[in-house]
CSV table of C-alpha atoms in Angstrom, one decimal:
chain,number,residue,atom,x,y,z
E,82,MET,CA,0.0,0.0,0.0
E,83,LYS,CA,1.5,3.3,-1.1
E,84,TYR,CA,-0.6,5.4,1.2
E,85,ARG,CA,-0.6,4.3,4.8
E,86,SER,CA,-2.0,7.2,6.8
E,87,VAL,CA,-5.2,9.2,6.7
E,88,PHE,CA,-3.1,12.3,6.7
E,89,ASP,CA,-1.7,11.4,3.3
E,90,ILE,CA,-5.2,11.9,2.1
E,91,ILE,CA,-6.5,14.8,4.3
E,92,GLY,CA,-3.3,16.9,4.2
E,93,PRO,CA,-0.8,18.2,4.0
E,94,ILE,CA,-1.4,21.8,5.0
E,95,MET,CA,0.4,23.6,2.3
E,96,ILE,CA,0.9,26.7,0.1
E,97,GLY,CA,-1.1,26.3,-3.1
E,98,PRO,CA,-1.6,25.6,-5.9
E,99,SER,CA,-0.8,21.9,-6.4
E,100,SER,CA,-0.1,19.2,-4.0
E,101,SER,CA,1.9,17.1,-6.4
E,102,HIS,CA,3.6,20.0,-8.2
E,103,THR,CA,4.1,22.4,-5.3
E,104,ALA,CA,4.0,20.5,-1.9
E,105,GLY,CA,5.5,17.3,-3.4
E,106,ALA,CA,8.3,19.3,-5.0
E,107,ALA,CA,9.0,21.1,-1.8
E,108,ARG,CA,9.3,17.8,-0.1
E,109,ILE,CA,11.7,16.4,-2.7
E,110,GLY,CA,13.8,19.5,-2.2
E,111,ARG,CA,13.8,19.1,1.5
E,112,VAL,CA,14.8,15.5,1.5
E,113,ALA,CA,17.7,16.4,-0.8
E,114,ARG,CA,18.7,19.1,1.7
E,115,SER,CA,18.3,16.7,4.7
E,116,LEU,CA,20.5,14.1,3.0
E,117,PHE,CA,23.1,16.6,2.1
E,118,GLY,CA,23.1,17.7,5.7
E,119,ARG,CA,23.7,21.4,5.1
E,120,GLN,CA,22.8,24.3,2.8
E,121,PRO,CA,24.2,23.7,-0.6
E,122,LYS,CA,26.1,26.4,-2.6
E,123,TRP,CA,24.6,25.4,-5.9
E,124,ALA,CA,21.8,23.2,-7.2
E,125,ASN,CA,20.9,22.0,-10.7
E,126,ILE,CA,17.3,21.0,-10.9
E,127,SER,CA,15.9,19.0,-13.9
E,128,PHE,CA,12.2,18.5,-14.4
E,129,TYR,CA,10.6,15.7,-16.4
E,130,GLY,CA,7.1,14.9,-17.8
E,131,SER,CA,4.3,16.9,-16.3
E,132,PHE,CA,6.8,18.7,-14.1
E,133,ALA,CA,8.7,19.9,-17.2
E,134,LYS,CA,5.5,21.0,-18.9
E,135,THR,CA,3.8,22.9,-16.1
E,136,TYR,CA,6.4,23.8,-13.5
E,137,LYS,CA,6.0,27.6,-13.9
E,138,GLY,CA,2.3,27.6,-13.5
E,139,HIS,CA,2.4,25.3,-10.4
E,140,GLY,CA,5.2,27.1,-8.6
E,141,THR,CA,7.2,23.8,-8.8
E,142,ASP,CA,10.4,25.8,-9.2
E,143,VAL,CA,9.9,28.0,-6.1
E,144,ALA,CA,8.7,25.0,-4.1
E,145,ILE,CA,11.6,22.7,-4.8
E,146,VAL,CA,14.0,25.6,-4.0
E,147,GLY,CA,12.0,26.3,-0.8
E,148,GLY,CA,12.6,22.6,0.1
E,149,LEU,CA,16.4,23.0,-0.5
E,150,LEU,CA,16.3,25.9,1.9
E,151,ASP,CA,14.6,23.6,4.5
E,152,PHE,CA,11.1,25.1,4.3
E,153,ASP,CA,8.1,22.9,5.0
E,154,THR,CA,5.1,22.7,2.6
E,155,TYR,CA,3.2,25.4,4.5
E,156,ASP,CA,6.0,27.9,4.9
E,157,GLU,CA,5.0,31.2,3.3
E,158,ARG,CA,8.6,31.9,2.4
E,159,ILE,CA,8.3,29.3,-0.4
E,160,LYS,CA,6.7,32.1,-2.5
E,161,THR,CA,9.9,34.1,-2.5
E,162,SER,CA,12.4,31.2,-2.3
E,163,LEU,CA,14.2,32.1,-5.5
E,164,GLN,CA,15.1,35.6,-4.2
E,165,LEU,CA,16.0,34.1,-0.8
E,166,ALA,CA,18.3,31.5,-2.4
E,167,ASP,CA,19.9,34.3,-4.3
E,168,SER,CA,20.5,36.4,-1.2
E,169,LEU,CA,21.9,33.4,0.7
E,170,GLY,CA,24.4,32.8,-2.1
E,171,VAL,CA,22.8,29.6,-3.4
E,172,SER,CA,23.1,29.4,-7.2
E,173,ILE,CA,20.2,27.6,-8.8
E,174,SER,CA,19.6,26.4,-12.4
E,175,PHE,CA,16.6,24.7,-13.9
E,176,HIS,CA,16.4,22.3,-16.9
E,177,GLU,CA,13.3,21.1,-18.8
E,178,GLU,CA,14.0,17.5,-19.9
E,179,ASP,CA,12.3,15.7,-22.8
E,180,ALA,CA,13.2,12.2,-21.6
E,181,ILE,CA,10.3,9.9,-20.7
E,182,THR,CA,10.4,8.8,-17.1
E,183,ASP,CA,8.5,6.0,-15.3
E,184,HIS,CA,6.5,8.6,-13.4
E,185,PRO,CA,5.1,11.8,-15.0
E,186,ASN,CA,6.1,13.9,-12.1
E,187,THR,CA,9.9,13.4,-11.8
E,188,ALA,CA,12.6,15.8,-10.6
E,189,LYS,CA,16.4,15.3,-10.5
E,190,VAL,CA,18.3,17.4,-8.1
E,191,VAL,CA,22.1,17.7,-8.2
E,192,LEU,CA,23.5,19.9,-5.4
E,193,GLY,CA,26.7,20.5,-3.7
E,194,ASP,CA,29.4,22.8,-2.3
E,195,GLU,CA,33.2,22.8,-2.1
E,196,ASP,CA,33.0,19.7,0.2
E,197,GLY,CA,30.8,17.4,-1.7
E,198,GLU,CA,27.9,16.7,-4.1
E,199,LEU,CA,24.7,14.8,-4.0
E,200,GLU,CA,22.4,13.6,-6.8
E,201,LEU,CA,18.8,12.6,-6.1
E,202,VAL,CA,15.8,11.6,-8.2
E,203,GLY,CA,12.3,12.0,-6.6
E,204,ILE,CA,8.8,11.4,-7.9
E,205,SER,CA,5.6,13.1,-6.7
E,206,ILE,CA,2.9,10.5,-6.7
E,207,GLY,CA,-0.1,12.5,-5.7
E,208,GLY,CA,-1.6,14.4,-2.8
E,209,GLY,CA,1.8,15.7,-1.8
E,210,LYS,CA,3.2,12.3,-1.2
E,211,ILE,CA,6.7,11.6,-2.7
E,212,GLU,CA,9.2,8.8,-3.2
E,213,ILE,CA,12.9,9.1,-3.6
E,214,THR,CA,13.8,6.7,-6.4
E,215,GLU,CA,17.6,7.3,-6.9
E,216,LEU,CA,20.4,8.5,-4.7
E,217,ASN,CA,23.9,9.0,-6.1
E,218,GLY,CA,23.2,6.5,-8.8
E,219,PHE,CA,21.7,3.9,-6.4
E,220,ALA,CA,18.1,2.8,-7.1
E,221,LEU,CA,16.0,3.0,-3.9
E,222,LYS,CA,12.5,3.5,-2.7
E,223,LEU,CA,12.1,6.0,0.1
E,224,SER,CA,8.8,7.5,1.2
E,225,GLY,CA,10.3,10.2,3.4
E,226,ASN,CA,7.4,9.5,5.8
E,227,HIS,CA,9.4,7.6,8.4
E,228,PRO,CA,12.7,8.1,10.1
E,229,ALA,CA,15.2,6.4,7.8
E,230,LEU,CA,18.9,5.4,7.7
E,231,LEU,CA,20.9,5.4,4.5
E,232,VAL,CA,24.0,3.3,4.8
E,233,VAL,CA,26.7,3.2,2.1
E,234,HIS,CA,28.7,0.1,2.5
E,235,ASP,CA,31.0,-2.4,0.8
E,236,ASP,CA,29.1,-5.2,-0.9
E,237,ARG,CA,30.4,-7.9,1.5
E,238,TYR,CA,28.8,-10.6,3.6
E,239,GLY,CA,28.0,-9.6,7.2
E,240,ALA,CA,27.7,-5.9,6.5
E,241,ILE,CA,23.9,-6.0,6.6
E,242,ALA,CA,23.8,-8.3,9.7
E,243,GLY,CA,26.2,-5.9,11.5
E,244,VAL,CA,23.8,-3.0,10.9
E,245,ALA,CA,20.8,-5.0,11.9
E,246,ASN,CA,22.5,-6.1,15.1
E,247,VAL,CA,23.3,-2.5,16.2
E,248,LEU,CA,19.7,-1.5,15.5
E,249,ALA,CA,18.4,-4.5,17.6
E,250,LYS,CA,20.7,-3.5,20.4
E,251,PHE,CA,19.1,0.0,20.6
E,252,ALA,CA,15.6,-1.6,20.3
E,253,ILE,CA,14.9,0.1,16.9
E,254,ASN,CA,12.4,-1.8,14.7
E,255,ILE,CA,13.0,-1.9,11.0
E,256,GLY,CA,9.7,-1.2,9.1
E,257,HIS,CA,11.1,-1.5,5.5
E,258,MET,CA,14.5,-2.3,4.1
E,259,GLU,CA,16.2,-2.4,0.7
E,260,VAL,CA,19.7,-3.0,-0.5
E,261,SER,CA,20.9,-1.7,-3.8
E,262,ARG,CA,24.3,-2.0,-5.6
E,263,LYS,CA,25.7,-0.7,-8.8
E,264,GLU,CA,28.1,-3.6,-9.3
E,265,LYS,CA,28.7,-6.9,-7.5
E,266,GLY,CA,31.4,-6.6,-4.8
E,267,LYS,CA,31.7,-2.8,-5.0
E,268,LYS,CA,29.7,-0.1,-3.1
E,269,ALA,CA,26.2,-0.8,-2.1
E,270,LEU,CA,23.4,1.2,-0.3
E,271,MET,CA,21.1,0.0,2.5
E,272,THR,CA,17.8,2.0,2.9
E,273,ILE,CA,16.3,1.3,6.2
E,274,GLU,CA,13.0,2.8,7.3
E,275,VAL,CA,12.5,2.5,11.1
E,276,ASP,CA,9.7,3.2,13.6
E,277,GLN,CA,11.7,5.0,16.2
E,278,ASN,CA,13.8,8.1,16.0
E,279,ILE,CA,17.5,7.5,15.7
E,280,ASP,CA,20.1,8.8,18.2
E,281,ASP,CA,23.5,10.1,17.1
E,282,LYS,CA,24.9,7.4,19.3
E,283,VAL,CA,23.4,4.8,17.0
E,284,ILE,CA,24.9,6.6,14.0
E,285,GLN,CA,28.3,6.6,15.6
E,286,GLU,CA,28.2,2.9,16.4
E,287,LEU,CA,27.0,2.1,12.8
E,288,SER,CA,29.8,4.2,11.3
E,289,ALA,CA,32.4,2.3,13.3
E,290,LEU,CA,31.3,-1.1,11.9
E,291,PRO,CA,33.6,-2.7,9.3
E,292,ASN,CA,32.7,-2.2,5.7
E,293,ILE,CA,30.5,0.8,6.4
E,294,THR,CA,31.5,3.9,4.4
E,295,GLN,CA,28.8,6.5,5.3
E,296,VAL,CA,25.7,6.6,7.5
E,297,THR,CA,23.0,9.3,7.1
E,298,LYS,CA,19.7,9.6,8.9
E,299,ILE,CA,16.5,11.2,7.7
E,300,VAL,CA,14.0,12.3,10.3
E,301,ASP,CA,10.3,12.3,9.3
R,131,MET,CA,-6.4,-2.8,7.8
R,132,PHE,CA,-9.0,-2.4,5.1
R,133,ARG,CA,-7.8,-2.5,1.5
R,134,ASN,CA,-11.1,-1.7,-0.3
R,135,VAL,CA,-14.5,-0.3,0.3
R,136,ALA,CA,-16.1,-3.7,0.7
R,137,GLU,CA,-13.8,-4.5,3.6
R,138,LEU,CA,-14.3,-1.1,5.1
R,139,ILE,CA,-18.1,-1.5,5.1
R,140,GLU,CA,-17.8,-5.1,6.4
R,141,ILE,CA,-15.6,-3.9,9.4
R,142,ALA,CA,-17.9,-1.0,10.2
R,143,GLU,CA,-21.1,-3.2,10.0
R,144,SER,CA,-19.7,-6.1,12.0
R,145,THR,CA,-18.4,-3.9,14.7
R,146,ASN,CA,-21.4,-1.6,14.6
R,147,LYS,CA,-19.1,1.4,14.3
R,148,LYS,CA,-19.0,4.4,12.0
R,149,ILE,CA,-16.5,4.6,9.1
R,150,SER,CA,-14.8,7.6,10.7
R,151,GLU,CA,-14.2,5.5,13.8
R,152,ILE,CA,-12.7,2.6,11.7
R,153,MET,CA,-10.3,5.2,10.1
R,154,ILE,CA,-9.3,6.6,13.5
R,155,GLU,CA,-8.6,3.1,14.9
R,156,GLN,CA,-6.5,2.2,11.8
R,157,GLU,CA,-4.5,5.4,12.1
R,158,MET,CA,-3.8,4.6,15.8
R,159,GLU,CA,-2.7,1.1,15.0
R,160,PHE,CA,-0.5,2.3,12.0
R,161,THR,CA,1.2,5.2,13.7
R,162,GLY,CA,1.1,4.1,17.4
R,163,LYS,CA,-0.1,7.6,18.2
R,164,SER,CA,-2.9,8.2,20.8
R,165,ARG,CA,-6.4,9.0,19.8
R,166,GLU,CA,-6.0,12.5,21.2
R,167,ASP,CA,-3.0,13.2,19.1
R,168,ILE,CA,-4.7,12.0,15.9
R,169,LEU,CA,-7.9,14.0,16.6
R,170,ALA,CA,-5.8,17.1,17.4
R,171,GLN,CA,-3.9,16.8,14.1
R,172,MET,CA,-7.2,16.5,12.2
R,173,ASP,CA,-8.6,19.5,14.1
R,174,LYS,CA,-5.6,21.5,12.9
R,175,ASN,CA,-6.5,20.5,9.3
R,176,LEU,CA,-10.1,21.5,9.9
R,177,GLU,CA,-8.9,24.9,11.2
R,178,ILE,CA,-6.9,25.6,8.1
R,179,MET,CA,-9.9,24.6,5.9
R,180,GLU,CA,-12.1,27.0,7.9
R,181,GLN,CA,-9.6,29.9,7.4
R,182,ALA,CA,-9.3,29.2,3.7
R,183,VAL,CA,-13.1,29.3,3.2
R,184,GLU,CA,-13.3,32.5,5.2
R,185,ARG,CA,-10.5,34.1,3.2
R,186,GLY,CA,-12.0,33.1,-0.1
R,187,LEU,CA,-15.4,34.5,0.9
R,188,GLU,CA,-13.7,37.8,1.6
R,189,GLY,CA,-12.5,37.8,-2.1
R,190,VAL,CA,-9.1,36.9,-3.4
R,191,LYS,CA,-7.4,37.2,-6.8
R,192,SER,CA,-4.8,34.8,-8.2
R,193,VAL,CA,-1.4,36.1,-9.4
R,194,SER,CA,-2.2,35.4,-13.0
R,195,GLY,CA,-5.6,37.1,-12.6
R,196,LEU,CA,-7.4,34.1,-14.1
R,197,THR,CA,-9.5,33.3,-11.0
R,198,GLY,CA,-10.9,34.9,-7.9
R,199,GLY,CA,-14.0,36.6,-6.7
R,200,ASP,CA,-16.5,34.0,-7.8
R,201,ALA,CA,-17.2,32.7,-4.3
R,202,VAL,CA,-18.2,36.3,-3.3
R,203,LEU,CA,-20.5,36.6,-6.4
R,204,LEU,CA,-22.3,33.4,-5.5
R,205,GLN,CA,-22.8,34.4,-1.9
R,206,LYS,CA,-24.3,37.7,-2.9
R,207,TYR,CA,-26.6,35.8,-5.4
R,208,ILE,CA,-27.7,33.4,-2.6
R,209,GLU,CA,-28.6,36.4,-0.4
R,210,LYS,CA,-30.9,37.8,-3.1
R,211,GLY,CA,-32.9,34.6,-2.7
R,212,ASN,CA,-34.0,34.1,-6.4
R,213,PHE,CA,-31.9,31.0,-7.0
R,214,LEU,CA,-33.2,28.1,-9.1
R,215,THR,CA,-31.4,25.1,-7.3
R,216,GLY,CA,-31.1,25.3,-3.6
R,217,LYS,CA,-29.5,27.4,-0.9
R,218,ASN,CA,-27.4,24.5,0.6
R,219,ILE,CA,-26.1,23.3,-2.7
R,220,LEU,CA,-25.1,26.8,-3.8
R,221,ASP,CA,-23.5,27.4,-0.4
R,222,ALA,CA,-21.4,24.3,-0.8
R,223,VAL,CA,-20.4,25.4,-4.3
R,224,SER,CA,-19.5,28.9,-3.1
R,225,LYS,CA,-17.3,27.5,-0.3
R,226,ALA,CA,-15.6,25.0,-2.5
R,227,VAL,CA,-14.8,27.8,-5.0
R,228,ALA,CA,-13.6,30.0,-2.1
R,229,THR,CA,-11.1,27.3,-1.1
R,230,ASN,CA,-9.8,26.8,-4.6
R,231,GLU,CA,-9.5,30.5,-5.2
R,232,VAL,CA,-7.3,30.8,-2.1
R,233,ASN,CA,-5.2,27.8,-3.4
R,234,ALA,CA,-4.8,29.5,-6.8
R,235,ALA,CA,-3.6,32.6,-5.1
R,236,MET,CA,-0.9,30.5,-3.4
R,237,GLY,CA,-2.7,30.8,-0.1
R,238,THR,CA,-2.6,28.2,2.7
R,239,ILE,CA,-4.9,25.2,2.2
R,240,CYS,CA,-5.3,21.6,3.3
R,241,ALA,CA,-5.0,19.1,0.4
R,242,THR,CA,-8.1,16.9,0.3
R,243,PRO,CA,-6.9,14.7,-1.3
R,244,THR,CA,-4.9,17.1,-3.5
R,245,ALA,CA,-4.6,20.9,-3.6
R,246,GLY,CA,-6.3,21.1,-7.0
R,247,SER,CA,-9.3,19.3,-5.5
R,248,ALA,CA,-9.1,20.9,-2.1
R,249,GLY,CA,-12.4,22.7,-2.3
R,250,VAL,CA,-14.9,19.9,-2.4
R,251,VAL,CA,-14.6,18.4,1.0
R,252,PRO,CA,-14.5,21.6,3.0
R,253,GLY,CA,-17.1,23.3,0.7
R,254,THR,CA,-19.6,20.6,1.4
R,255,LEU,CA,-18.7,20.3,5.1
R,256,PHE,CA,-19.2,23.9,5.9
R,257,ALA,CA,-22.5,24.0,3.9
R,258,VAL,CA,-24.0,20.9,5.6
R,259,LYS,CA,-22.8,22.3,8.9
R,260,ASN,CA,-25.5,25.0,8.7
R,261,VAL,CA,-28.2,22.3,8.1
R,262,LEU,CA,-27.1,19.5,10.5
R,263,ASN,CA,-25.5,21.6,13.3
R,264,PRO,CA,-22.7,19.1,14.0
R,265,THR,CA,-20.4,19.2,17.0
R,266,ARG,CA,-16.7,20.0,16.4
R,267,GLU,CA,-16.0,16.3,16.9
R,268,GLU,CA,-18.6,15.3,14.2
R,269,MET,CA,-16.9,17.8,11.9
R,270,ILE,CA,-13.6,16.2,12.5
R,271,ASN,CA,-15.2,12.8,11.9
R,272,PHE,CA,-16.4,14.1,8.5
R,273,LEU,CA,-12.7,14.4,7.5
R,274,PHE,CA,-11.9,10.9,8.8
R,275,THR,CA,-14.8,9.4,6.7
R,276,SER,CA,-13.6,11.4,3.7
R,277,GLY,CA,-10.1,10.2,4.4
R,278,ALA,CA,-11.1,6.5,4.6
R,279,PHE,CA,-12.6,6.6,1.1
R,280,GLY,CA,-9.8,8.6,-0.3
R,281,PHE,CA,-7.4,6.1,1.3
R,282,VAL,CA,-9.0,3.3,-0.7
R,283,VAL,CA,-8.9,5.3,-4.0
R,284,ALA,CA,-5.3,6.3,-3.5
R,285,ASN,CA,-4.1,2.7,-2.9
R,286,ASN,CA,-6.2,1.0,-5.5
R,287,ALA,CA,-6.3,3.7,-8.2
R,288,SER,CA,-4.8,7.2,-8.1
R,289,ILE,CA,-5.4,10.6,-6.7
R,290,SER,CA,-3.0,12.3,-9.1
R,291,GLY,CA,-4.2,14.3,-12.1
R,292,ALA,CA,-0.8,13.6,-13.8
R,293,ALA,CA,-1.4,9.9,-13.4
R,294,GLY,CA,-5.2,9.5,-13.7
R,295,GLY,CA,-6.8,12.8,-14.9
R,296,CYS,CA,-9.2,15.1,-13.0
R,297,GLN,CA,-11.5,12.1,-12.3
R,298,ALA,CA,-8.7,11.0,-9.9
R,299,GLU,CA,-8.6,14.4,-8.2
R,300,VAL,CA,-12.0,16.2,-8.2
R,301,GLY,CA,-13.7,12.8,-8.8
R,302,SER,CA,-12.1,11.3,-5.8
R,303,ALA,CA,-12.7,14.4,-3.7
R,304,SER,CA,-16.4,14.4,-4.6
R,305,GLY,CA,-16.9,10.8,-3.8
R,306,MET,CA,-15.1,11.2,-0.5
R,307,ALA,CA,-17.3,14.2,0.4
R,308,ALA,CA,-20.5,12.5,-0.6
R,309,ALA,CA,-19.7,9.5,1.7
R,310,ALA,CA,-18.9,11.9,4.6
R,311,ILE,CA,-22.1,13.9,4.1
R,312,VAL,CA,-24.1,10.7,4.3
R,313,GLU,CA,-22.5,9.7,7.6
R,314,MET,CA,-23.0,13.1,9.1
R,315,ALA,CA,-26.6,13.0,8.1
R,316,GLY,CA,-27.1,9.7,9.9
R,317,GLY,CA,-26.8,7.3,6.9
R,318,THR,CA,-25.4,3.8,7.2
R,319,PRO,CA,-21.9,2.8,6.2
R,320,ASP,CA,-23.3,1.1,3.1
R,321,GLN,CA,-25.2,4.3,2.1
R,322,CYS,CA,-21.8,6.1,2.4
R,323,ALA,CA,-20.4,3.6,-0.1
R,324,GLN,CA,-23.4,4.0,-2.4
R,325,ALA,CA,-23.0,7.8,-2.4
R,326,MET,CA,-19.3,7.5,-3.2
R,327,ALA,CA,-20.1,5.1,-6.1
R,328,ILE,CA,-22.9,7.3,-7.5
R,329,THR,CA,-20.6,10.4,-7.4
R,330,LEU,CA,-17.6,8.8,-8.9
R,331,LYS,CA,-19.6,7.2,-11.7
R,332,ASN,CA,-20.5,10.7,-12.8
R,333,MET,CA,-16.9,11.9,-12.7
R,334,LEU,CA,-15.4,9.0,-14.8
R,335,GLY,CA,-13.4,10.1,-17.8
R,336,LEU,CA,-12.9,13.7,-16.6
R,337,VAL,CA,-9.5,14.9,-18.0
R,338,CYS,CA,-6.9,17.1,-16.4
R,339,ASP,CA,-6.4,20.0,-18.8
R,340,PRO,CA,-5.3,23.1,-16.9
R,341,VAL,CA,-4.9,26.2,-19.0
R,342,ALA,CA,-1.3,27.4,-18.9
R,343,GLY,CA,-0.6,24.5,-16.5
R,344,LEU,CA,-2.1,26.6,-13.7
R,345,VAL,CA,-4.4,25.1,-11.1
R,346,GLU,CA,-7.1,27.7,-12.0
R,347,VAL,CA,-9.0,27.1,-15.2
R,348,PRO,CA,-11.0,24.8,-15.1
R,349,CYS,CA,-10.0,23.5,-11.7
R,350,VAL,CA,-11.9,26.1,-9.6
R,351,LYS,CA,-15.2,25.4,-11.4
R,352,ARG,CA,-14.6,21.6,-11.4
R,353,ASN,CA,-14.5,21.9,-7.6
R,354,ALA,CA,-17.8,23.8,-7.8
R,355,MET,CA,-19.5,21.0,-9.7
R,356,GLY,CA,-17.7,18.4,-7.7
R,357,ALA,CA,-19.4,19.9,-4.6
R,358,ALA,CA,-22.8,20.0,-6.3
R,359,ASN,CA,-22.3,16.4,-7.5
R,360,ALA,CA,-21.5,15.2,-3.9
R,361,MET,CA,-24.5,17.0,-2.4
R,362,VAL,CA,-26.9,15.4,-4.9
R,363,ALA,CA,-25.4,11.9,-4.7
R,364,ALA,CA,-25.6,12.1,-0.9
R,365,ASP,CA,-29.3,12.9,-1.0
R,366,MET,CA,-29.8,10.1,-3.5
R,367,ALA,CA,-28.0,7.5,-1.3
R,368,LEU,CA,-30.0,8.7,1.8
R,369,ALA,CA,-33.2,8.3,-0.3
R,370,GLY,CA,-32.2,4.6,-0.6
R,371,ILE,CA,-30.9,4.6,-4.1
R,372,THR,CA,-28.0,2.2,-4.7
R,373,SER,CA,-25.4,1.9,-7.4
R,374,ARG,CA,-25.7,-1.1,-9.7
R,375,ILE,CA,-21.9,-1.2,-10.0
R,376,PRO,CA,-20.3,-1.8,-6.6
R,377,CYS,CA,-18.1,1.1,-5.3
R,378,ASP,CA,-14.8,-0.9,-5.6
R,379,GLU,CA,-15.5,-1.7,-9.2
R,380,VAL,CA,-16.2,2.0,-10.0
R,381,ILE,CA,-12.9,2.8,-8.4
R,382,ASP,CA,-11.2,0.1,-10.5
R,383,ALA,CA,-12.9,1.5,-13.7
R,384,MET,CA,-11.6,4.9,-12.8
R,385,TYR,CA,-8.1,3.5,-12.5
R,386,LYS,CA,-8.3,1.8,-15.9
R,387,ILE,CA,-9.7,4.8,-17.6
R,388,GLY,CA,-6.8,6.9,-16.2
R,389,GLN,CA,-4.3,4.4,-17.5
R,390,THR,CA,-5.7,4.6,-21.1
R,391,MET,CA,-6.1,8.4,-21.0
R,392,PRO,CA,-3.6,10.1,-23.3
R,393,THR,CA,-0.8,12.0,-21.7
R,394,ALA,CA,-2.0,15.2,-23.4
R,395,LEU,CA,-5.0,15.1,-21.0
R,396,LYS,CA,-3.1,14.3,-17.8
R,397,GLU,CA,-1.9,17.6,-16.4
R,398,THR,CA,0.5,18.5,-19.2
R,399,ALA,CA,-1.4,21.5,-20.4
R,400,GLN,CA,-1.2,20.1,-24.0
R,401,GLY,CA,-4.8,19.1,-24.7
R,402,GLY,CA,-8.4,19.7,-23.8
R,403,LEU,CA,-9.2,23.3,-22.6
R,404,ALA,CA,-5.5,24.1,-22.4
R,405,ALA,CA,-5.2,23.6,-26.1
R,406,THR,CA,-8.2,25.7,-27.1
R,407,PRO,CA,-7.5,29.0,-28.9
R,408,THR,CA,-8.5,31.0,-25.8
R,409,GLY,CA,-6.5,28.6,-23.5
R,410,ARG,CA,-3.4,29.1,-25.7
R,411,GLU,CA,-3.9,32.9,-25.8
R,412,LEU,CA,-4.1,33.1,-22.0
R,413,GLU,CA,-1.0,31.0,-21.7
R,414,ALA,CA,0.9,33.3,-24.1
R,415,LYS,CA,-0.3,36.3,-22.2
R,416,ILE,CA,0.7,34.9,-18.8
R,417,PHE,CA,4.1,33.4,-19.7
R,418,GLY,CA,4.9,35.2,-22.9
R,419,VAL,CA,5.4,31.8,-24.8
R,420,PRO,CA,4.9,31.5,-28.5
R,421,LEU,CA,1.5,30.4,-29.6
R,422,GLN,CA,2.6,27.7,-32.0
R,423,LYS,CA,3.6,25.5,-29.0
R,424,GLY,CA,2.2,21.9,-29.1
R,425,ASP,CA,-0.6,21.4,-31.6
């Protein structure tokens, strides 16, 4: 079931005019920001399908930039996010893409600063609900509705068990989990949606495990 | 957890509870939150809806200038008393329009189930409120009942115009509202499902063709008629009229129609009203784009 909560249907509270093209876009931007962990210096945003055709009318551009500036769907500052980004020294560029994507409302965000880059693909599936489908080239499926852990690790035996053991030790229940890799034996990504919020202590312990490269958490 | 309307009705009937209650209990189970927290969150949504209707009835104008002010016109017309339909239905229409005019003006609204279709549920709620005099809790329950039916549509079909056309947005919203009106008016769970089915049947095939890609034309007026549709279908269901095609099968038909609908008619502003000479002219005026775009 894609929609699990009544508040996916009655909600979100948001700035108009479109739940998929405005609120959903803001959420995609905000997940990118949250994964990056800080305000980026630049962002290249590509719109596909219906997003590409109608982003100006729906305020998709201001909404996704609002998300990159860490604004929620109901934050009035969304309306002036392009000017705000400019004054904060965040350089933004938009691209309309012709490529056919699996979902009509698809956006790709590449953002970064002098210390790093992040590439993310998100889809807006209706009513403001989104899914993240790609992160730094790894395919994944992340709803952004639950606290989640993203663990980049070496594609070796025991890596997943090690992570699961640490979560069990802290009494954190896994609601949904996926593993994705680009190539056998190289880097892989675990996407773990959990029911409880995750302490920094858990992150530290996970990061110290063998074969673990990077651990990021997303709060809901 | 209910997966379709048949299961929802079966749970409500066998436990002798209202649909709103089944939705609240499922939400408690799914989130682990307390009943108080869940009701408080819905109360907040209700508050936002109330404010949006009030703001719209004061008169707003969208940035493009395409929409705004119709909710006020209709309220003035109702006051004159010479209307041909009915006061309650026009009140629902006016309040649905009010909400969508606020949405088009980039105001704050609560998506029900989407922003483009956010007028129907609050429009009908605040109109039937004047007839049925519900308590605050009953008004909150109205939203849970709407949510329960929307939940089924979202999981078995779609609530996205880009994926399923306007039938998936205003169609879903109207069906949700019709069911919730029936419960508030004292109808049975089965009558709620009948109202949903009757409403949605009359929304099948509705395309999403926003002029200039803006959630304004025809979205605001589709919310108007969605509200009217919901009010009439609720009365029909309360009169004992049933749908020959079961609610779940209507939802499935809606899904399949959405899948076969051409992309030009699914929120791409390339077909339908968006592609009319006037639609193209408005688009050119607003964005300064060349008129030869598309067909």
